[in-house]
PDB file of C-alpha atoms in Angstrom:
ATOM      1  CA  MET A1402      -4.600  70.302   0.321  1.00 84.00           C
ATOM      2  CA  ARG A1403      -5.343  68.380  -2.863  1.00 86.00           C
ATOM      3  CA  GLU A1404      -6.625  64.870  -3.538  1.00 89.00           C
ATOM      4  CA  ASP A1405      -3.119  63.483  -4.035  1.00 89.00           C
ATOM      5  CA  ASP A1406      -2.193  64.515  -0.483  1.00 91.00           C
ATOM      6  CA  PHE A1407      -4.341  61.638   0.806  1.00 95.00           C
ATOM      7  CA  PHE A1408      -2.127  59.109  -0.991  1.00 94.00           C
ATOM      8  CA  ASP A1409       1.379  57.791  -0.374  1.00 91.00           C
ATOM      9  CA  GLU A1410       3.643  57.409  -3.395  1.00 79.00           C
ATOM     10  CA  ALA A1411       4.371  53.791  -4.158  1.00 67.00           C
ATOM     11  CA  GLU A1412       8.033  52.836  -4.408  1.00 62.00           C
ATOM     12  CA  THR A1413       9.110  50.594  -7.267  1.00 56.00           C
ATOM     13  CA  ALA A1414      12.481  49.504  -8.568  1.00 54.00           C
ATOM     14  CA  ASP A1415      11.133  49.296 -12.108  1.00 56.00           C
ATOM     15  CA  VAL A1416      11.131  52.816 -13.572  1.00 52.00           C
ATOM     16  CA  TRP A1417       8.827  51.650 -16.383  1.00 56.00           C
ATOM     17  CA  ALA A1418       6.218  50.143 -14.096  1.00 52.00           C
ATOM     18  CA  ILE A1419       2.889  51.903 -13.627  1.00 51.00           C
ATOM     19  CA  ARG A1420       3.002  53.551 -10.207  1.00 53.00           C
ATOM     20  CA  GLN A1421       0.050  52.656  -7.982  1.00 68.00           C
ATOM     21  CA  ASP A1422      -0.188  55.106  -5.091  1.00 82.00           C
ATOM     22  CA  THR A1423      -1.782  53.856  -1.880  1.00 93.00           C
ATOM     23  CA  LEU A1424      -4.289  55.566   0.372  1.00 95.00           C
ATOM     24  CA  ASN A1425      -2.793  57.053   3.522  1.00 95.00           C
ATOM     25  CA  THR A1426      -5.145  55.217   5.862  1.00 96.00           C
ATOM     26  CA  ASP A1427      -3.448  56.651   8.949  1.00 96.00           C
ATOM     27  CA  LEU A1428      -4.287  60.179   7.779  1.00 96.00           C
ATOM     28  CA  ILE A1429      -7.875  59.158   6.993  1.00 97.00           C
ATOM     29  CA  GLU A1430      -8.261  57.647  10.473  1.00 97.00           C
ATOM     30  CA  ARG A1431      -6.869  60.789  12.125  1.00 96.00           C
ATOM     31  CA  ILE A1432      -9.259  62.982  10.133  1.00 96.00           C
ATOM     32  CA  HIS A1433     -12.131  60.735  11.202  1.00 97.00           C
ATOM     33  CA  ALA A1434     -11.096  60.984  14.840  1.00 95.00           C
ATOM     34  CA  GLY A1435     -10.926  64.781  14.972  1.00 93.00           C
ATOM     35  CA  PRO A1436      -9.152  67.942  13.748  1.00 91.00           C
ATOM     36  CA  ILE A1437      -5.497  67.546  12.754  1.00 92.00           C
ATOM     37  CA  GLN A1438      -2.678  70.033  13.253  1.00 88.00           C
ATOM     38  CA  THR A1439      -1.447  70.298   9.669  1.00 86.00           C
ATOM     39  CA  ALA A1440      -4.696  71.542   8.079  1.00 87.00           C
ATOM     40  CA  THR A1441      -8.054  72.986   9.069  1.00 87.00           C
ATOM     41  CA  ASP A1442     -11.266  71.038   8.626  1.00 90.00           C
ATOM     42  CA  VAL A1443     -12.241  73.296   5.723  1.00 88.00           C
ATOM     43  CA  GLU A1444      -8.898  72.684   4.013  1.00 88.00           C
ATOM     44  CA  ILE A1445      -9.452  68.943   4.422  1.00 94.00           C
ATOM     45  CA  ALA A1446     -13.132  68.795   3.494  1.00 94.00           C
ATOM     46  CA  VAL A1447     -12.765  70.328   0.020  1.00 92.00           C
ATOM     47  CA  PRO A1448     -10.274  67.800  -1.443  1.00 93.00           C
ATOM     48  CA  LEU A1449     -11.666  64.899   0.581  1.00 96.00           C
ATOM     49  CA  ALA A1450     -15.149  65.496  -0.858  1.00 96.00           C
ATOM     50  CA  ARG A1451     -13.596  65.600  -4.316  1.00 94.00           C
ATOM     51  CA  LEU A1452     -11.685  62.358  -3.675  1.00 96.00           C
ATOM     52  CA  VAL A1453     -14.781  60.515  -2.441  1.00 97.00           C
ATOM     53  CA  HIS A1454     -16.823  61.780  -5.410  1.00 96.00           C
ATOM     54  CA  ASP A1455     -14.115  60.815  -7.910  1.00 95.00           C
ATOM     55  CA  GLU A1456     -13.598  57.334  -6.472  1.00 96.00           C
ATOM     56  CA  TYR A1457     -17.311  56.521  -6.479  1.00 97.00           C
ATOM     57  CA  ARG A1458     -17.422  57.714 -10.082  1.00 95.00           C
ATOM     58  CA  ASN A1459     -14.413  55.566 -10.958  1.00 95.00           C
ATOM     59  CA  ARG A1460     -16.128  52.589  -9.367  1.00 95.00           C
ATOM     60  CA  GLY A1461     -19.401  53.222 -11.163  1.00 94.00           C
ATOM     61  CA  THR A1462     -18.043  53.924 -14.652  1.00 93.00           C
ATOM     62  CA  GLU A1463     -14.624  52.340 -15.122  1.00 88.00           C
ATOM     63  CA  ASN A1464     -14.653  49.911 -12.187  1.00 90.00           C
ATOM     64  CA  ASN A1465     -11.054  50.972 -11.575  1.00 89.00           C
ATOM     65  CA  PRO A1466     -10.969  53.048  -8.378  1.00 93.00           C
ATOM     66  CA  ARG A1467      -7.717  53.797  -6.592  1.00 93.00           C
ATOM     67  CA  ILE A1468      -9.110  52.568  -3.278  1.00 95.00           C
ATOM     68  CA  SER A1469     -10.649  49.317  -2.030  1.00 96.00           C
ATOM     69  CA  VAL A1470     -14.137  48.682  -0.651  1.00 96.00           C
ATOM     70  CA  PRO A1471     -12.985  48.987   3.011  1.00 97.00           C
ATOM     71  CA  GLU A1472     -11.059  52.157   2.091  1.00 97.00           C
ATOM     72  CA  SER A1473     -14.167  53.574   0.398  1.00 97.00           C
ATOM     73  CA  ARG A1474     -15.996  53.004   3.680  1.00 97.00           C
ATOM     74  CA  ALA A1475     -13.219  54.689   5.668  1.00 97.00           C
ATOM     75  CA  THR A1476     -12.965  57.754   3.411  1.00 98.00           C
ATOM     76  CA  THR A1477     -16.742  58.195   3.333  1.00 97.00           C
ATOM     77  CA  ALA A1478     -16.869  57.981   7.129  1.00 97.00           C
ATOM     78  CA  ALA A1479     -14.011  60.490   7.440  1.00 97.00           C
ATOM     79  CA  LEU A1480     -15.802  62.890   5.099  1.00 97.00           C
ATOM     80  CA  ARG A1481     -18.996  62.618   7.115  1.00 96.00           C
ATOM     81  CA  ALA A1482     -17.041  63.278  10.326  1.00 96.00           C
ATOM     82  CA  VAL A1483     -15.277  66.385   9.067  1.00 95.00           C
ATOM     83  CA  LEU A1484     -18.511  67.745   7.555  1.00 94.00           C
ATOM     84  CA  LYS A1485     -20.267  67.205  10.886  1.00 92.00           C
ATOM     85  CA  ARG A1486     -17.549  69.246  12.612  1.00 91.00           C
ATOM     86  CA  LEU A1487     -18.168  72.010  10.054  1.00 87.00           C
ATOM     87  CA  ALA A1488     -21.956  71.797  10.561  1.00 83.00           C
ATOM     88  CA  VAL A1489     -22.396  70.960   6.872  1.00 87.00           C
ATOM     89  CA  ASP A1490     -25.449  68.791   6.253  1.00 85.00           C
ATOM     90  CA  PHE A1491     -24.606  65.986   3.801  1.00 90.00           C
ATOM     91  CA  ARG A1492     -26.687  62.838   3.503  1.00 89.00           C
ATOM     92  CA  LEU A1493     -25.142  60.156   1.310  1.00 94.00           C
ATOM     93  CA  PRO A1494     -27.502  57.166   0.862  1.00 96.00           C
ATOM     94  CA  PHE A1495     -24.650  54.643   0.877  1.00 97.00           C
ATOM     95  CA  SER A1496     -21.452  54.188   2.859  1.00 96.00           C
ATOM     96  CA  ASP A1497     -19.113  52.300   0.515  1.00 97.00           C
ATOM     97  CA  PHE A1498     -18.700  50.932  -3.018  1.00 97.00           C
ATOM     98  CA  ASP A1499     -20.941  47.953  -2.357  1.00 97.00           C
ATOM     99  CA  GLY A1500     -23.681  50.228  -1.095  1.00 97.00           C
ATOM    100  CA  PHE A1501     -23.340  52.446  -4.154  1.00 96.00           C
ATOM    101  CA  TYR A1502     -23.692  49.384  -6.400  1.00 96.00           C
ATOM    102  CA  THR A1503     -26.963  48.461  -4.696  1.00 96.00           C
ATOM    103  CA  TYR A1504     -28.135  52.062  -4.834  1.00 96.00           C
ATOM    104  CA  TRP A1505     -27.573  52.510  -8.568  1.00 95.00           C
ATOM    105  CA  LYS A1506     -29.279  49.176  -9.300  1.00 94.00           C
ATOM    106  CA  ASN A1507     -32.345  50.439  -7.450  1.00 95.00           C
ATOM    107  CA  ASN A1508     -32.261  53.862  -9.132  1.00 94.00           C
ATOM    108  CA  ASN A1509     -32.140  53.128 -12.868  1.00 92.00           C
ATOM    109  CA  GLY A1510     -28.358  53.044 -13.111  1.00 91.00           C
ATOM    110  CA  SER A1511     -27.808  49.425 -14.072  1.00 90.00           C
ATOM    111  CA  ASN A1512     -27.211  49.923 -17.785  1.00 88.00           C
ATOM    112  CA  SER A1513     -25.906  53.475 -17.956  1.00 92.00           C
ATOM    113  CA  TRP A1514     -22.603  54.978 -16.878  1.00 92.00           C
ATOM    114  CA  GLN A1515     -24.095  58.412 -17.492  1.00 93.00           C
ATOM    115  CA  ALA A1516     -26.939  57.638 -15.097  1.00 94.00           C
ATOM    116  CA  ARG A1517     -24.427  56.729 -12.392  1.00 95.00           C
ATOM    117  CA  ARG A1518     -22.456  59.922 -13.001  1.00 94.00           C
ATOM    118  CA  GLN A1519     -25.692  61.885 -12.782  1.00 95.00           C
ATOM    119  CA  ILE A1520     -26.634  60.199  -9.516  1.00 95.00           C
ATOM    120  CA  LEU A1521     -23.290  61.222  -8.028  1.00 96.00           C
ATOM    121  CA  SER A1522     -23.462  64.749  -9.427  1.00 94.00           C
ATOM    122  CA  GLU A1523     -26.859  65.317  -7.841  1.00 94.00           C
ATOM    123  CA  LEU A1524     -25.494  64.131  -4.503  1.00 95.00           C
ATOM    124  CA  PHE A1525     -22.070  65.786  -4.514  1.00 95.00           C
ATOM    125  CA  ASP A1526     -22.321  68.977  -6.601  1.00 91.00           C
ATOM    126  CA  PRO A1527     -24.312  70.902  -3.946  1.00 90.00           C
ATOM    127  CA  LEU A1528     -21.697  69.845  -1.401  1.00 92.00           C
ATOM    128  CA  HIS A1529     -18.821  71.092  -3.570  1.00 91.00           C
ATOM    129  CA  GLU A1530     -20.626  74.414  -3.989  1.00 86.00           C
ATOM    130  CA  GLN A1531     -21.269  74.762  -0.255  1.00 85.00           C
ATOM    131  CA  LEU A1532     -17.676  73.927   0.637  1.00 88.00           C
ATOM    132  CA  ALA A1533     -16.350  76.340  -1.970  1.00 83.00           C
ATOM    133  CA  ASP A1534     -18.440  79.127  -0.435  1.00 76.00           C
ATOM    134  CA  LEU A1535     -17.230  78.158   3.020  1.00 78.00           C
ATOM    135  CA  GLU A1536     -13.605  78.059   1.925  1.00 77.00           C
ATOM    136  CA  ALA A1537     -13.844  81.376   0.083  1.00 70.00           C
ATOM    137  CA  GLY A1538     -14.717  83.028   3.371  1.00 66.00           C
ATOM    138  CA  THR A1539     -11.751  81.559   5.264  1.00 62.00           C
ATOM    139  CA  VAL A1540      -8.849  82.605   3.052  1.00 60.00           C
ATOM    140  CA  ALA A1541      -7.603  86.157   3.381  1.00 53.00           C
ATOM    141  CA  SER A1542      -5.379  87.206   0.495  1.00 57.00           C
ATOM    142  CA  THR A1543      -3.353  90.096  -0.842  1.00 64.00           C
ATOM    143  CA  LEU A1544      -3.992  88.903  -4.394  1.00 71.00           C
ATOM    144  CA  ALA A1545      -6.401  90.418  -6.900  1.00 65.00           C
ATOM    145  CA  GLU A1546     -10.138  90.270  -6.290  1.00 70.00           C
ATOM    146  CA  PRO A1547     -12.663  90.260  -9.155  1.00 64.00           C
ATOM    147  CA  VAL A1548     -14.959  93.227  -9.735  1.00 59.00           C
ATOM    148  CA  SER A1549     -17.946  90.893  -9.616  1.00 58.00           C
ATOM    149  CA  SER A1550     -19.973  90.789  -6.400  1.00 51.00           C
ATOM    150  CA  HIS A1551     -19.640  86.994  -6.470  1.00 57.00           C
ATOM    151  CA  PRO A1552     -16.681  85.636  -4.469  1.00 62.00           C
ATOM    152  CA  ARG A1553     -16.253  82.677  -6.860  1.00 76.00           C
ATOM    153  CA  THR A1554     -16.421  81.938 -10.573  1.00 85.00           C
ATOM    154  CA  GLY A1555     -18.930  79.112 -10.056  1.00 85.00           C
ATOM    155  CA  TRP A1556     -16.597  76.583 -11.681  1.00 91.00           C
ATOM    156  CA  THR A1557     -15.986  74.553  -8.550  1.00 88.00           C
ATOM    157  CA  ARG A1558     -12.676  72.951  -9.515  1.00 90.00           C
ATOM    158  CA  VAL A1559     -11.322  76.293 -10.729  1.00 93.00           C
ATOM    159  CA  ASP A1560     -12.421  77.921  -7.488  1.00 91.00           C
ATOM    160  CA  GLU A1561     -10.817  75.183  -5.405  1.00 89.00           C
ATOM    161  CA  GLU A1562      -7.478  75.707  -7.154  1.00 92.00           C
ATOM    162  CA  ILE A1563      -7.707  79.497  -6.845  1.00 91.00           C
ATOM    163  CA  THR A1564      -8.230  79.083  -3.102  1.00 88.00           C
ATOM    164  CA  GLU A1565      -5.138  76.862  -2.933  1.00 88.00           C
ATOM    165  CA  LEU A1566      -3.235  79.469  -4.939  1.00 91.00           C
ATOM    166  CA  ARG A1567      -4.260  82.238  -2.546  1.00 88.00           C
ATOM    167  CA  ARG A1568      -3.327  80.154   0.481  1.00 85.00           C
ATOM    168  CA  HIS A1569       0.076  79.195  -0.881  1.00 87.00           C
ATOM    169  CA  PHE A1570       0.889  82.760  -1.903  1.00 87.00           C
ATOM    170  CA  GLN A1571      -0.139  84.033   1.514  1.00 82.00           C
ATOM    171  CA  ASN A1572       2.290  81.613   3.191  1.00 77.00           C
ATOM    172  CA  ALA A1573       5.106  81.772   0.610  1.00 82.00           C
ATOM    173  CA  ARG A1574       8.490  82.921   1.890  1.00 76.00           C
ATOM    174  CA  THR A1575      11.214  81.117  -0.076  1.00 81.00           C
ATOM    175  CA  GLU A1576      12.122  80.837  -3.747  1.00 81.00           C
ATOM    176  CA  GLN A1577      10.777  77.279  -3.735  1.00 85.00           C
ATOM    177  CA  ASP A1578       7.506  78.552  -2.263  1.00 86.00           C
ATOM    178  CA  TYR A1579       7.165  81.089  -5.060  1.00 86.00           C
ATOM    179  CA  ARG A1580       7.950  78.482  -7.706  1.00 86.00           C
ATOM    180  CA  ASN A1581       5.143  76.379  -6.231  1.00 88.00           C
ATOM    181  CA  VAL A1582       2.860  79.394  -6.610  1.00 89.00           C
ATOM    182  CA  GLY A1583       3.743  79.299 -10.298  1.00 88.00           C
ATOM    183  CA  ASN A1584       2.798  75.643 -10.396  1.00 90.00           C
ATOM    184  CA  ASP A1585      -0.542  76.552  -8.784  1.00 92.00           C
ATOM    185  CA  CYS A1586      -1.085  79.113 -11.550  1.00 91.00           C
ATOM    186  CA  VAL A1587      -0.520  76.448 -14.192  1.00 91.00           C
ATOM    187  CA  ILE A1588      -3.039  74.163 -12.470  1.00 93.00           C
ATOM    188  CA  VAL A1589      -5.614  76.976 -12.409  1.00 93.00           C
ATOM    189  CA  LEU A1590      -5.109  77.494 -16.140  1.00 92.00           C
ATOM    190  CA  GLU A1591      -5.537  73.771 -16.812  1.00 94.00           C
ATOM    191  CA  ARG A1592      -8.760  73.715 -14.812  1.00 94.00           C
ATOM    192  CA  LEU A1593      -9.935  76.673 -16.888  1.00 93.00           C
ATOM    193  CA  SER A1594      -8.961  74.781 -20.024  1.00 93.00           C
ATOM    194  CA  GLU A1595     -11.135  71.863 -18.884  1.00 94.00           C
ATOM    195  CA  VAL A1596     -14.304  73.831 -18.202  1.00 94.00           C
ATOM    196  CA  ALA A1597     -14.239  76.836 -20.542  1.00 93.00           C
ATOM    197  CA  TYR A1598     -13.418  74.858 -23.703  1.00 94.00           C
ATOM    198  CA  ILE A1599     -16.459  72.894 -24.856  1.00 93.00           C
ATOM    199  CA  ARG A1600     -15.780  70.414 -27.633  1.00 92.00           C
ATOM    200  CA  GLU A1601     -19.152  70.840 -29.303  1.00 93.00           C
ATOM    201  CA  ARG A1602     -18.741  74.619 -29.420  1.00 92.00           C
ATOM    202  CA  HIS A1603     -15.037  75.288 -29.807  1.00 94.00           C
ATOM    203  CA  LEU A1604     -13.679  72.403 -31.889  1.00 94.00           C
ATOM    204  CA  PHE A1605     -13.807  73.170 -35.608  1.00 93.00           C
ATOM    205  CA  ALA A1606     -14.623  70.501 -38.191  1.00 92.00           C
ATOM    206  CA  GLY A1607     -11.636  68.397 -39.192  1.00 92.00           C
ATOM    207  CA  GLU A1608      -9.575  69.388 -36.159  1.00 93.00           C
ATOM    208  CA  GLU A1609      -8.196  67.183 -33.410  1.00 94.00           C
ATOM    209  CA  GLU A1610      -9.139  68.382 -29.946  1.00 95.00           C
ATOM    210  CA  PRO A1611      -6.111  69.879 -28.135  1.00 94.00           C
ATOM    211  CA  ALA A1612      -5.071  68.313 -24.862  1.00 95.00           C
ATOM    212  CA  VAL A1613      -6.200  70.043 -21.663  1.00 93.00           C
ATOM    213  CA  ALA A1614      -2.572  70.984 -20.984  1.00 91.00           C
ATOM    214  CA  SER A1615      -2.543  72.971 -24.258  1.00 91.00           C
ATOM    215  CA  THR A1616      -4.085  75.844 -22.370  1.00 90.00           C
ATOM    216  CA  LYS A1617      -2.997  78.543 -24.798  1.00 88.00           C
ATOM    217  CA  ASN A1618      -4.654  76.877 -27.811  1.00 89.00           C
ATOM    218  CA  ARG A1619      -7.840  75.989 -25.999  1.00 91.00           C
ATOM    219  CA  LEU A1620      -8.372  79.301 -24.221  1.00 89.00           C
ATOM    220  CA  GLU A1621      -7.609  81.358 -27.303  1.00 87.00           C
ATOM    221  CA  ARG A1622     -10.225  79.341 -29.178  1.00 90.00           C
ATOM    222  CA  VAL A1623     -12.760  80.107 -26.458  1.00 90.00           C
ATOM    223  CA  ILE A1624     -12.138  83.814 -26.982  1.00 87.00           C
ATOM    224  CA  GLU A1625     -12.146  83.465 -30.759  1.00 87.00           C
ATOM    225  CA  VAL A1626     -15.541  81.734 -30.769  1.00 89.00           C
ATOM    226  CA  ASP A1627     -17.266  83.451 -27.850  1.00 87.00           C
ATOM    227  CA  LEU A1628     -16.149  86.981 -28.701  1.00 82.00           C
ATOM    228  CA  GLY A1629     -16.444  87.684 -32.414  1.00 76.00           C
ATOM    229  CA  GLY A1630     -14.812  90.681 -34.002  1.00 78.00           C
ATOM    230  CA  SER A1631     -11.486  92.458 -34.103  1.00 82.00           C
ATOM    231  CA  GLN A1632     -11.450  93.086 -30.334  1.00 79.00           C
ATOM    232  CA  ASN A1633     -10.372  89.474 -29.853  1.00 81.00           C
ATOM    233  CA  ALA A1634      -6.734  90.337 -30.498  1.00 84.00           C
ATOM    234  CA  ALA A1635      -6.280  92.132 -27.174  1.00 84.00           C
ATOM    235  CA  LEU A1636      -7.944  89.350 -25.214  1.00 82.00           C
ATOM    236  CA  ARG A1637      -5.896  86.656 -26.933  1.00 83.00           C
ATOM    237  CA  LYS A1638      -2.826  88.638 -25.991  1.00 83.00           C
ATOM    238  CA  LEU A1639      -4.005  88.738 -22.385  1.00 83.00           C
ATOM    239  CA  VAL A1640      -4.527  84.967 -22.317  1.00 82.00           C
ATOM    240  CA  ARG A1641      -1.096  84.341 -23.805  1.00 82.00           C
ATOM    241  CA  ALA A1642       0.592  86.699 -21.338  1.00 84.00           C
ATOM    242  CA  ALA A1643      -1.084  85.059 -18.330  1.00 83.00           C
ATOM    243  CA  ILE A1644      -0.045  81.587 -19.468  1.00 80.00           C
ATOM    244  CA  GLU A1645       3.531  82.636 -20.216  1.00 80.00           C
ATOM    245  CA  GLN A1646       3.820  84.413 -16.873  1.00 78.00           C
ATOM    246  CA  ALA A1647       2.648  81.333 -14.977  1.00 74.00           C
ATOM    247  CA  GLN A1648       5.024  79.048 -16.875  1.00 71.00           C
ATOM    248  CA  GLY A1649       7.856  81.529 -16.309  1.00 74.00           C
ATOM    249  CA  VAL A1650       7.384  81.487 -12.557  1.00 73.00           C
ATOM    250  CA  LYS A1651       7.162  77.690 -12.519  1.00 70.00           C
ATOM    251  CA  HIS A1652      10.419  77.151 -14.386  1.00 71.00           C
ATOM    252  CA  GLY A1653      12.342  80.371 -13.675  1.00 71.00           C
ATOM    253  CA  ALA A1654      15.742  80.286 -12.018  1.00 63.00           C
ATOM    254  CA  THR A1655      15.194  83.430  -9.904  1.00 60.00           C
ATOM    255  CA  ILE A1656      11.741  83.969  -8.461  1.00 74.00           C
ATOM    256  CA  ASN A1657      10.502  86.463  -5.900  1.00 80.00           C
ATOM    257  CA  ARG A1658       7.219  87.584  -4.400  1.00 82.00           C
ATOM    258  CA  ARG A1659       6.622  90.286  -6.985  1.00 82.00           C
ATOM    259  CA  TYR A1660       6.814  87.949  -9.995  1.00 84.00           C
ATOM    260  CA  ALA A1661       4.845  85.195  -8.269  1.00 86.00           C
ATOM    261  CA  GLY A1662       2.181  87.730  -7.293  1.00 87.00           C
ATOM    262  CA  VAL A1663       1.872  89.025 -10.854  1.00 86.00           C
ATOM    263  CA  ALA A1664       1.437  85.470 -12.151  1.00 87.00           C
ATOM    264  CA  ALA A1665      -1.158  84.679  -9.481  1.00 89.00           C
ATOM    265  CA  ASP A1666      -3.087  87.895 -10.140  1.00 88.00           C
ATOM    266  CA  SER A1667      -3.047  87.118 -13.857  1.00 87.00           C
ATOM    267  CA  ALA A1668      -4.436  83.601 -13.366  1.00 89.00           C
ATOM    268  CA  ILE A1669      -7.182  84.775 -11.005  1.00 89.00           C
ATOM    269  CA  LEU A1670      -8.277  87.641 -13.221  1.00 86.00           C
ATOM    270  CA  LEU A1671      -8.151  85.457 -16.308  1.00 88.00           C
ATOM    271  CA  ALA A1672     -10.496  82.978 -14.617  1.00 90.00           C
ATOM    272  CA  ASN A1673     -13.013  85.731 -13.929  1.00 88.00           C
ATOM    273  CA  ILE A1674     -12.625  87.224 -17.418  1.00 86.00           C
ATOM    274  CA  LEU A1675     -13.321  83.861 -19.044  1.00 88.00           C
ATOM    275  CA  ARG A1676     -16.297  83.270 -16.784  1.00 88.00           C
ATOM    276  CA  ARG A1677     -17.760  86.606 -17.835  1.00 85.00           C
ATOM    277  CA  ILE A1678     -17.068  85.870 -21.519  1.00 84.00           C
ATOM    278  CA  THR A1679     -18.645  82.408 -21.436  1.00 82.00           C
ATOM    279  CA  GLU A1680     -21.685  83.630 -19.509  1.00 79.00           C
ATOM    280  CA  GLY A1681     -22.221  86.336 -22.126  1.00 63.00           C
ATOM    281  CA  ALA A1682     -21.820  83.825 -24.953  1.00 63.00           C
ATOM    282  CA  SER A1683     -24.469  81.516 -23.490  1.00 55.00           C
ATOM    283  CA  ALA A1684     -26.971  84.295 -22.839  1.00 47.00           C
ATOM    284  CA  PRO A1685     -30.006  84.385 -25.184  1.00 39.00           C
TER     285      PRO A1685
END
């Protein structure tokens, strides 16, 4: 599951109107009440924790969350319930948007959006890490595994998407399923583009920062900066091939398990390659 799966698409007759999706409160209530048939508690907890984190951040920084105060209370309660079923200890010192407002006022967050983001990061980041570890142990896969002894890259949003990719590939049977695997590959690459490319390090003077979706440009720059020397050419080629393979599966007319598997392997290995490169670049 992903965050968007907790929302219903709003219907509008005006094709130019901004679409405002609505929270699927029935799903949230069912999750609160107990396990559901369509997904395991682990599969629910990962995106639900991300949704709750994101909506509190939206409330604290932009004051433009997708959900209301009562819905913030319901989603927080549902998250607590599913975490309790998983025996995951998570203590959030507020239960809804109003409680978060009071909490940040009492904890030096009144005049700083960054302070509010930091408050939430300190509360939620350990949870995301714990859930990612838990999820990594629940998904068997025939896809590539990294050489590293670590089951994850450590980039939580990348790891969450890789787990979704593995799950979807494991269950894929039809051409549409395999095309969706290609879409998962593209999402993994975009998550990599978000975390591996650091503006202060990889943006050259006088340039305009490429959009996150410009994965080829951003990831090649990471390699160019973080790995100096002529050996960059082969790695840039690898990045380009992985991106093109993922896009090819997403948009291809004839897709099968072999091509989808190659694209998925490429995305997973690329994530681990970039993690190794960036770790080496940041080492003293």
